[in-house]
mmCIF file of C-alpha atoms in Angstrom:
data_model
loop_
_atom_site.group_PDB
_atom_site.id
_atom_site.type_symbol
_atom_site.label_atom_id
_atom_site.label_comp_id
_atom_site.label_asym_id
_atom_site.label_seq_id
_atom_site.Cartn_x
_atom_site.Cartn_y
_atom_site.Cartn_z
ATOM 1 C CA GLY A 1 0.750 -7.630 19.378
ATOM 2 C CA ALA A 2 0.716 -9.645 16.198
ATOM 3 C CA GLY A 3 0.095 -6.810 13.787
ATOM 4 C CA VAL A 4 1.478 -3.393 12.890
ATOM 5 C CA SER A 5 0.496 -0.871 15.535
ATOM 6 C CA GLN A 6 0.221 2.861 14.942
ATOM 7 C CA SER A 7 -0.359 5.585 17.491
ATOM 8 C CA PRO A 8 -2.200 7.750 17.984
ATOM 9 C CA SER A 9 -5.241 6.649 15.990
ATOM 10 C CA ASN A 10 -6.339 10.234 15.618
ATOM 11 C CA LYS A 11 -4.494 13.487 16.130
ATOM 12 C CA VAL A 12 -5.848 17.007 15.949
ATOM 13 C CA THR A 13 -3.235 19.719 16.034
ATOM 14 C CA GLU A 14 -3.034 23.436 15.479
ATOM 15 C CA LYS A 15 -1.361 24.829 12.413
ATOM 16 C CA GLY A 16 2.303 25.480 13.109
ATOM 17 C CA LYS A 17 2.700 22.821 15.785
ATOM 18 C CA ASP A 18 4.966 19.768 15.457
ATOM 19 C CA VAL A 19 3.559 16.233 15.560
ATOM 20 C CA GLU A 20 5.064 12.785 15.977
ATOM 21 C CA LEU A 21 3.424 9.669 14.617
ATOM 22 C CA ARG A 22 4.571 6.269 15.806
ATOM 23 C CA CYS A 23 4.704 2.897 14.104
ATOM 24 C CA ASP A 24 5.470 -0.419 15.794
ATOM 25 C CA PRO A 25 6.129 -2.965 13.036
ATOM 26 C CA ILE A 26 5.748 -6.701 13.295
ATOM 27 C CA SER A 27 8.717 -8.175 15.130
ATOM 28 C CA GLY A 28 11.423 -9.358 12.756
ATOM 29 C CA HIS A 29 10.213 -7.380 9.774
ATOM 30 C CA THR A 30 13.187 -5.663 8.200
ATOM 31 C CA ALA A 31 11.319 -3.342 5.839
ATOM 32 C CA LEU A 32 9.112 -0.467 6.991
ATOM 33 C CA TYR A 33 7.148 1.976 4.855
ATOM 34 C CA TRP A 34 5.273 5.206 5.490
ATOM 35 C CA TYR A 35 2.480 6.381 3.198
ATOM 36 C CA ARG A 36 0.087 9.299 3.209
ATOM 37 C CA GLN A 37 -3.516 8.944 2.059
ATOM 38 C CA SER A 38 -5.810 11.887 1.547
ATOM 39 C CA LEU A 39 -9.564 11.320 1.733
ATOM 40 C CA GLY A 40 -10.671 8.934 -0.996
ATOM 41 C CA GLN A 41 -7.300 9.040 -2.671
ATOM 42 C CA GLY A 42 -4.436 6.640 -3.301
ATOM 43 C CA LEU A 43 -1.340 5.975 -1.230
ATOM 44 C CA GLU A 44 1.431 8.515 -1.546
ATOM 45 C CA PHE A 45 4.835 7.020 -0.724
ATOM 46 C CA LEU A 46 6.810 8.960 1.882
ATOM 47 C CA ILE A 47 9.795 6.945 3.095
ATOM 48 C CA TYR A 48 11.116 3.379 3.197
ATOM 49 C CA PHE A 49 13.527 1.687 5.627
ATOM 50 C CA GLN A 50 15.235 -1.609 4.800
ATOM 51 C CA GLY A 51 17.444 -3.127 7.473
ATOM 52 C CA ASN A 52 20.611 -1.127 8.041
ATOM 53 C CA SER A 53 20.564 0.484 4.603
ATOM 54 C CA ALA A 54 20.128 4.214 4.156
ATOM 55 C CA PRO A 55 16.399 4.982 3.990
ATOM 56 C CA ASP A 56 14.729 5.930 0.713
ATOM 57 C CA LYS A 57 13.423 9.406 1.509
ATOM 58 C CA SER A 58 12.436 10.260 -2.039
ATOM 59 C CA GLY A 59 8.758 10.664 -1.191
ATOM 60 C CA LEU A 60 9.009 13.153 1.649
ATOM 61 C CA PRO A 61 7.126 16.241 0.397
ATOM 62 C CA SER A 62 9.215 18.876 2.181
ATOM 63 C CA ASP A 63 11.967 19.328 4.736
ATOM 64 C CA ARG A 64 9.271 19.666 7.389
ATOM 65 C CA PHE A 65 8.884 15.893 7.186
ATOM 66 C CA SER A 66 11.404 13.494 8.690
ATOM 67 C CA ALA A 67 11.404 9.926 9.940
ATOM 68 C CA GLU A 68 13.658 7.668 11.871
ATOM 69 C CA ARG A 69 13.730 4.038 12.780
ATOM 70 C CA THR A 70 15.463 3.188 16.008
ATOM 71 C CA GLY A 71 17.113 -0.192 16.487
ATOM 72 C CA GLY A 72 15.587 -1.471 13.314
ATOM 73 C CA SER A 73 12.167 -1.601 14.956
ATOM 74 C CA VAL A 74 9.942 1.322 15.988
ATOM 75 C CA SER A 75 9.650 4.218 13.573
ATOM 76 C CA THR A 76 8.591 7.807 14.185
ATOM 77 C CA LEU A 77 7.377 10.177 11.484
ATOM 78 C CA THR A 78 7.767 13.816 12.503
ATOM 79 C CA ILE A 79 6.020 16.724 10.825
ATOM 80 C CA GLN A 80 7.266 20.136 11.857
ATOM 81 C CA ARG A 81 5.291 23.358 11.616
ATOM 82 C CA THR A 82 2.200 21.513 10.406
ATOM 83 C CA GLN A 83 0.080 22.986 7.627
ATOM 84 C CA GLN A 84 -3.553 22.335 6.766
ATOM 85 C CA GLU A 85 -2.506 20.439 3.642
ATOM 86 C CA ASP A 86 -0.762 17.916 5.903
ATOM 87 C CA SER A 87 -4.190 16.680 7.015
ATOM 88 C CA ALA A 88 -4.462 13.048 5.894
ATOM 89 C CA VAL A 89 -4.263 9.471 7.092
ATOM 90 C CA TYR A 90 -0.682 8.324 7.599
ATOM 91 C CA LEU A 91 -0.244 4.596 7.049
ATOM 92 C CA CYS A 92 2.681 2.459 8.112
ATOM 93 C CA ALA A 93 3.487 -0.997 6.749
ATOM 94 C CA SER A 94 6.148 -3.577 7.498
ATOM 95 C CA CYS A 95 7.396 -6.457 5.439
ATOM 96 C CA LYS A 96 9.626 -9.480 5.817
ATOM 97 C CA ALA A 97 11.117 -11.058 2.740
ATOM 98 C CA LEU A 98 9.750 -14.568 2.616
ATOM 99 C CA GLY A 99 10.141 -15.390 -1.028
ATOM 100 C CA GLY A 100 6.774 -16.433 -2.326
ATOM 101 C CA ASN A 101 5.025 -15.430 0.872
ATOM 102 C CA THR A 102 6.153 -11.821 0.797
ATOM 103 C CA GLU A 103 3.466 -9.479 2.046
ATOM 104 C CA ALA A 104 3.359 -5.968 3.449
ATOM 105 C CA PHE A 105 1.222 -5.713 6.574
ATOM 106 C CA PHE A 106 -0.427 -2.394 7.297
ATOM 107 C CA GLY A 107 -1.370 -0.618 10.474
ATOM 108 C CA GLN A 108 -4.732 1.075 10.933
ATOM 109 C CA GLY A 109 -3.202 4.460 10.278
ATOM 110 C CA THR A 110 -3.141 7.783 12.093
ATOM 111 C CA ARG A 111 -5.704 10.351 10.992
ATOM 112 C CA LEU A 112 -4.060 13.745 11.278
ATOM 113 C CA THR A 113 -6.198 16.871 11.233
ATOM 114 C CA VAL A 114 -4.518 20.259 11.207
ATOM 115 C CA VAL A 115 -6.836 23.092 12.240
ATOM 116 C CA ALA B 1 11.382 4.327 -11.355
ATOM 117 C CA GLN B 2 8.344 2.125 -11.318
ATOM 118 C CA THR B 3 4.851 3.414 -11.981
ATOM 119 C CA VAL B 4 1.521 1.682 -11.468
ATOM 120 C CA THR B 5 -1.616 2.843 -13.253
ATOM 121 C CA GLN B 6 -5.218 1.972 -12.484
ATOM 122 C CA SER B 7 -7.372 3.546 -15.163
ATOM 123 C CA GLN B 8 -10.752 2.866 -13.565
ATOM 124 C CA PRO B 9 -11.465 5.280 -10.706
ATOM 125 C CA GLU B 10 -14.801 3.587 -9.962
ATOM 126 C CA MET B 11 -16.509 0.324 -10.870
ATOM 127 C CA SER B 12 -19.785 -1.244 -9.886
ATOM 128 C CA VAL B 13 -21.143 -4.757 -10.152
ATOM 129 C CA GLN B 14 -24.262 -6.662 -9.183
ATOM 130 C CA GLU B 15 -24.015 -9.218 -6.434
ATOM 131 C CA ALA B 16 -23.014 -12.678 -7.754
ATOM 132 C CA GLU B 17 -21.672 -11.203 -10.994
ATOM 133 C CA THR B 18 -18.045 -11.044 -12.136
ATOM 134 C CA VAL B 19 -15.964 -7.891 -12.371
ATOM 135 C CA THR B 20 -12.445 -7.202 -13.617
ATOM 136 C CA LEU B 21 -10.231 -4.401 -12.339
ATOM 137 C CA SER B 22 -7.392 -3.211 -14.555
ATOM 138 C CA CYS B 23 -3.803 -2.427 -13.677
ATOM 139 C CA THR B 24 -0.767 -1.673 -15.792
ATOM 140 C CA TYR B 25 2.744 -0.965 -14.640
ATOM 141 C CA ASP B 26 5.995 0.255 -16.041
ATOM 142 C CA THR B 27 9.358 -1.145 -14.988
ATOM 143 C CA SER B 28 12.706 -2.179 -16.391
ATOM 144 C CA GLU B 29 13.114 -4.821 -13.701
ATOM 145 C CA ASN B 30 12.807 -8.503 -14.469
ATOM 146 C CA ASN B 31 12.193 -9.779 -10.947
ATOM 147 C CA TYR B 32 9.314 -8.353 -8.966
ATOM 148 C CA TYR B 33 6.094 -9.009 -7.123
ATOM 149 C CA LEU B 34 2.668 -7.654 -7.936
ATOM 150 C CA PHE B 35 -0.114 -7.335 -5.393
ATOM 151 C CA TRP B 36 -3.749 -6.443 -5.119
ATOM 152 C CA TYR B 37 -4.770 -4.892 -1.815
ATOM 153 C CA LYS B 38 -8.288 -4.167 -0.600
ATOM 154 C CA GLN B 39 -9.160 -1.221 1.628
ATOM 155 C CA PRO B 40 -12.706 -1.349 3.015
ATOM 156 C CA PRO B 41 -14.278 1.640 4.799
ATOM 157 C CA SER B 42 -12.565 0.481 7.991
ATOM 158 C CA ARG B 43 -9.340 1.751 6.394
ATOM 159 C CA GLN B 44 -7.449 -1.514 7.048
ATOM 160 C CA MET B 45 -5.389 -2.583 4.045
ATOM 161 C CA ILE B 46 -5.780 -6.295 3.337
ATOM 162 C CA LEU B 47 -3.788 -8.372 0.882
ATOM 163 C CA VAL B 48 -6.077 -9.977 -1.688
ATOM 164 C CA ILE B 49 -3.627 -11.768 -3.951
ATOM 165 C CA ARG B 50 0.030 -11.751 -4.948
ATOM 166 C CA GLN B 51 1.917 -12.760 -8.110
ATOM 167 C CA GLU B 52 5.619 -13.426 -8.542
ATOM 168 C CA ALA B 53 6.805 -12.184 -11.915
ATOM 169 C CA TYR B 54 8.844 -15.297 -12.693
ATOM 170 C CA LYS B 55 5.757 -17.498 -12.393
ATOM 171 C CA GLN B 56 3.799 -17.853 -15.605
ATOM 172 C CA GLN B 57 0.789 -19.366 -13.888
ATOM 173 C CA ASN B 58 -1.802 -16.832 -12.813
ATOM 174 C CA ALA B 59 -2.384 -16.630 -9.064
ATOM 175 C CA THR B 60 -5.783 -17.635 -7.688
ATOM 176 C CA GLU B 61 -7.286 -17.186 -4.233
ATOM 177 C CA ASN B 62 -10.810 -18.533 -3.983
ATOM 178 C CA ARG B 63 -13.057 -16.059 -5.867
ATOM 179 C CA PHE B 64 -10.106 -13.835 -6.781
ATOM 180 C CA SER B 65 -7.808 -14.456 -9.723
ATOM 181 C CA VAL B 66 -5.416 -12.431 -11.791
ATOM 182 C CA ASN B 67 -4.558 -12.194 -15.456
ATOM 183 C CA PHE B 68 -0.821 -11.508 -15.483
ATOM 184 C CA GLN B 69 0.592 -10.517 -18.856
ATOM 185 C CA LYS B 70 4.282 -9.837 -18.258
ATOM 186 C CA ALA B 71 5.152 -8.705 -21.764
ATOM 187 C CA ALA B 72 2.244 -6.281 -21.783
ATOM 188 C CA LYS B 73 2.957 -5.247 -18.167
ATOM 189 C CA SER B 74 -0.655 -5.856 -17.261
ATOM 190 C CA PHE B 75 -2.032 -7.306 -14.032
ATOM 191 C CA SER B 76 -5.832 -7.366 -13.833
ATOM 192 C CA LEU B 77 -7.917 -8.696 -10.947
ATOM 193 C CA LYS B 78 -11.041 -10.752 -11.554
ATOM 194 C CA ILE B 79 -13.583 -11.105 -8.778
ATOM 195 C CA SER B 80 -16.094 -13.880 -9.366
ATOM 196 C CA ASP B 81 -19.432 -14.264 -7.576
ATOM 197 C CA SER B 82 -19.138 -10.745 -6.164
ATOM 198 C CA GLN B 83 -20.331 -10.276 -2.605
ATOM 199 C CA LEU B 84 -21.490 -7.176 -0.747
ATOM 200 C CA GLY B 85 -18.402 -7.480 1.455
ATOM 201 C CA ASP B 86 -16.200 -6.969 -1.595
ATOM 202 C CA THR B 87 -17.201 -3.303 -1.638
ATOM 203 C CA ALA B 88 -13.933 -1.452 -1.051
ATOM 204 C CA MET B 89 -11.140 0.465 -2.688
ATOM 205 C CA TYR B 90 -8.715 -1.833 -4.502
ATOM 206 C CA PHE B 91 -5.077 -1.020 -5.028
ATOM 207 C CA CYS B 92 -2.595 -2.618 -7.390
ATOM 208 C CA ALA B 93 1.020 -2.530 -6.143
ATOM 209 C CA PHE B 94 4.539 -3.349 -7.341
ATOM 210 C CA MET B 95 7.636 -4.387 -5.412
ATOM 211 C CA LYS B 96 11.053 -5.105 -6.885
ATOM 212 C CA SER B 97 12.679 -8.350 -5.806
ATOM 213 C CA SER B 98 16.017 -10.078 -6.106
ATOM 214 C CA ALA B 99 16.525 -13.070 -8.371
ATOM 215 C CA GLY B 100 16.352 -15.270 -5.277
ATOM 216 C CA GLY B 101 12.928 -13.956 -4.370
ATOM 217 C CA THR B 102 14.006 -11.832 -1.424
ATOM 218 C CA SER B 103 11.864 -8.808 -1.804
ATOM 219 C CA TYR B 104 13.214 -5.348 -1.282
ATOM 220 C CA GLY B 105 12.577 -1.876 -2.527
ATOM 221 C CA LYS B 106 9.761 0.572 -2.463
ATOM 222 C CA LEU B 107 6.209 -0.742 -2.610
ATOM 223 C CA THR B 108 4.547 1.398 -5.268
ATOM 224 C CA PHE B 109 0.770 1.703 -5.462
ATOM 225 C CA GLY B 110 -1.669 2.662 -8.169
ATOM 226 C CA GLN B 111 -4.319 5.308 -7.649
ATOM 227 C CA GLY B 112 -6.959 2.816 -6.605
ATOM 228 C CA THR B 113 -10.351 1.692 -7.927
ATOM 229 C CA ILE B 114 -13.479 2.087 -5.836
ATOM 230 C CA LEU B 115 -15.601 -1.030 -6.283
ATOM 231 C CA THR B 116 -19.250 -1.032 -5.256
ATOM 232 C CA VAL B 117 -21.207 -4.267 -5.169
ATOM 233 C CA HIS B 118 -24.964 -3.736 -5.463
ATOM 234 C CA PRO B 119 -27.538 -6.170 -4.067
#
């Protein structure tokens, strides 16, 4: 597709289970970001991938959170031993440096509910 | 580290009126981009307008314009002739860039401003 695709759209999981959230960025975009958004709140930065550089993991809230980006394309955010406070919308964005036309494109997000 | 601050959690405006949303940021970088994104209830983030820091001229996109004050580190968004469809949460964002304009680095967002346009 032409846009950033995230799956699943919604995920309900039991406390203590692991979950994987997927992001398919726009083809050719070298930068990929993950954010977390609680209801009615702002975007909390989680992790950033740029090409072959080491990812910026400074926003990951705990060691239960990890992410990888395979082949510089698809990214997976993994949350282990989920807690109720992990419930939020997880947004992915990708970006290609185009000088004056730089723009980050966002997916629709994955709404995670931990029960 | 960069920080972005939006001091207005909520704003409201009458249809057809003009409203200004505030944003300030803190950075030691000289080359960067600033953005305003809109997030309607559908949750889809949409770029409203972008400004390159090296450009002195304020960016304009139809009814949307910015007042970019680099020395003051201020980047406000003006919406003219407000429409009901402008109702959304608006986010100000910062991205560091290289001197050549190749953007890189973390995209940092403010806390957001909920804008409601009343008929």
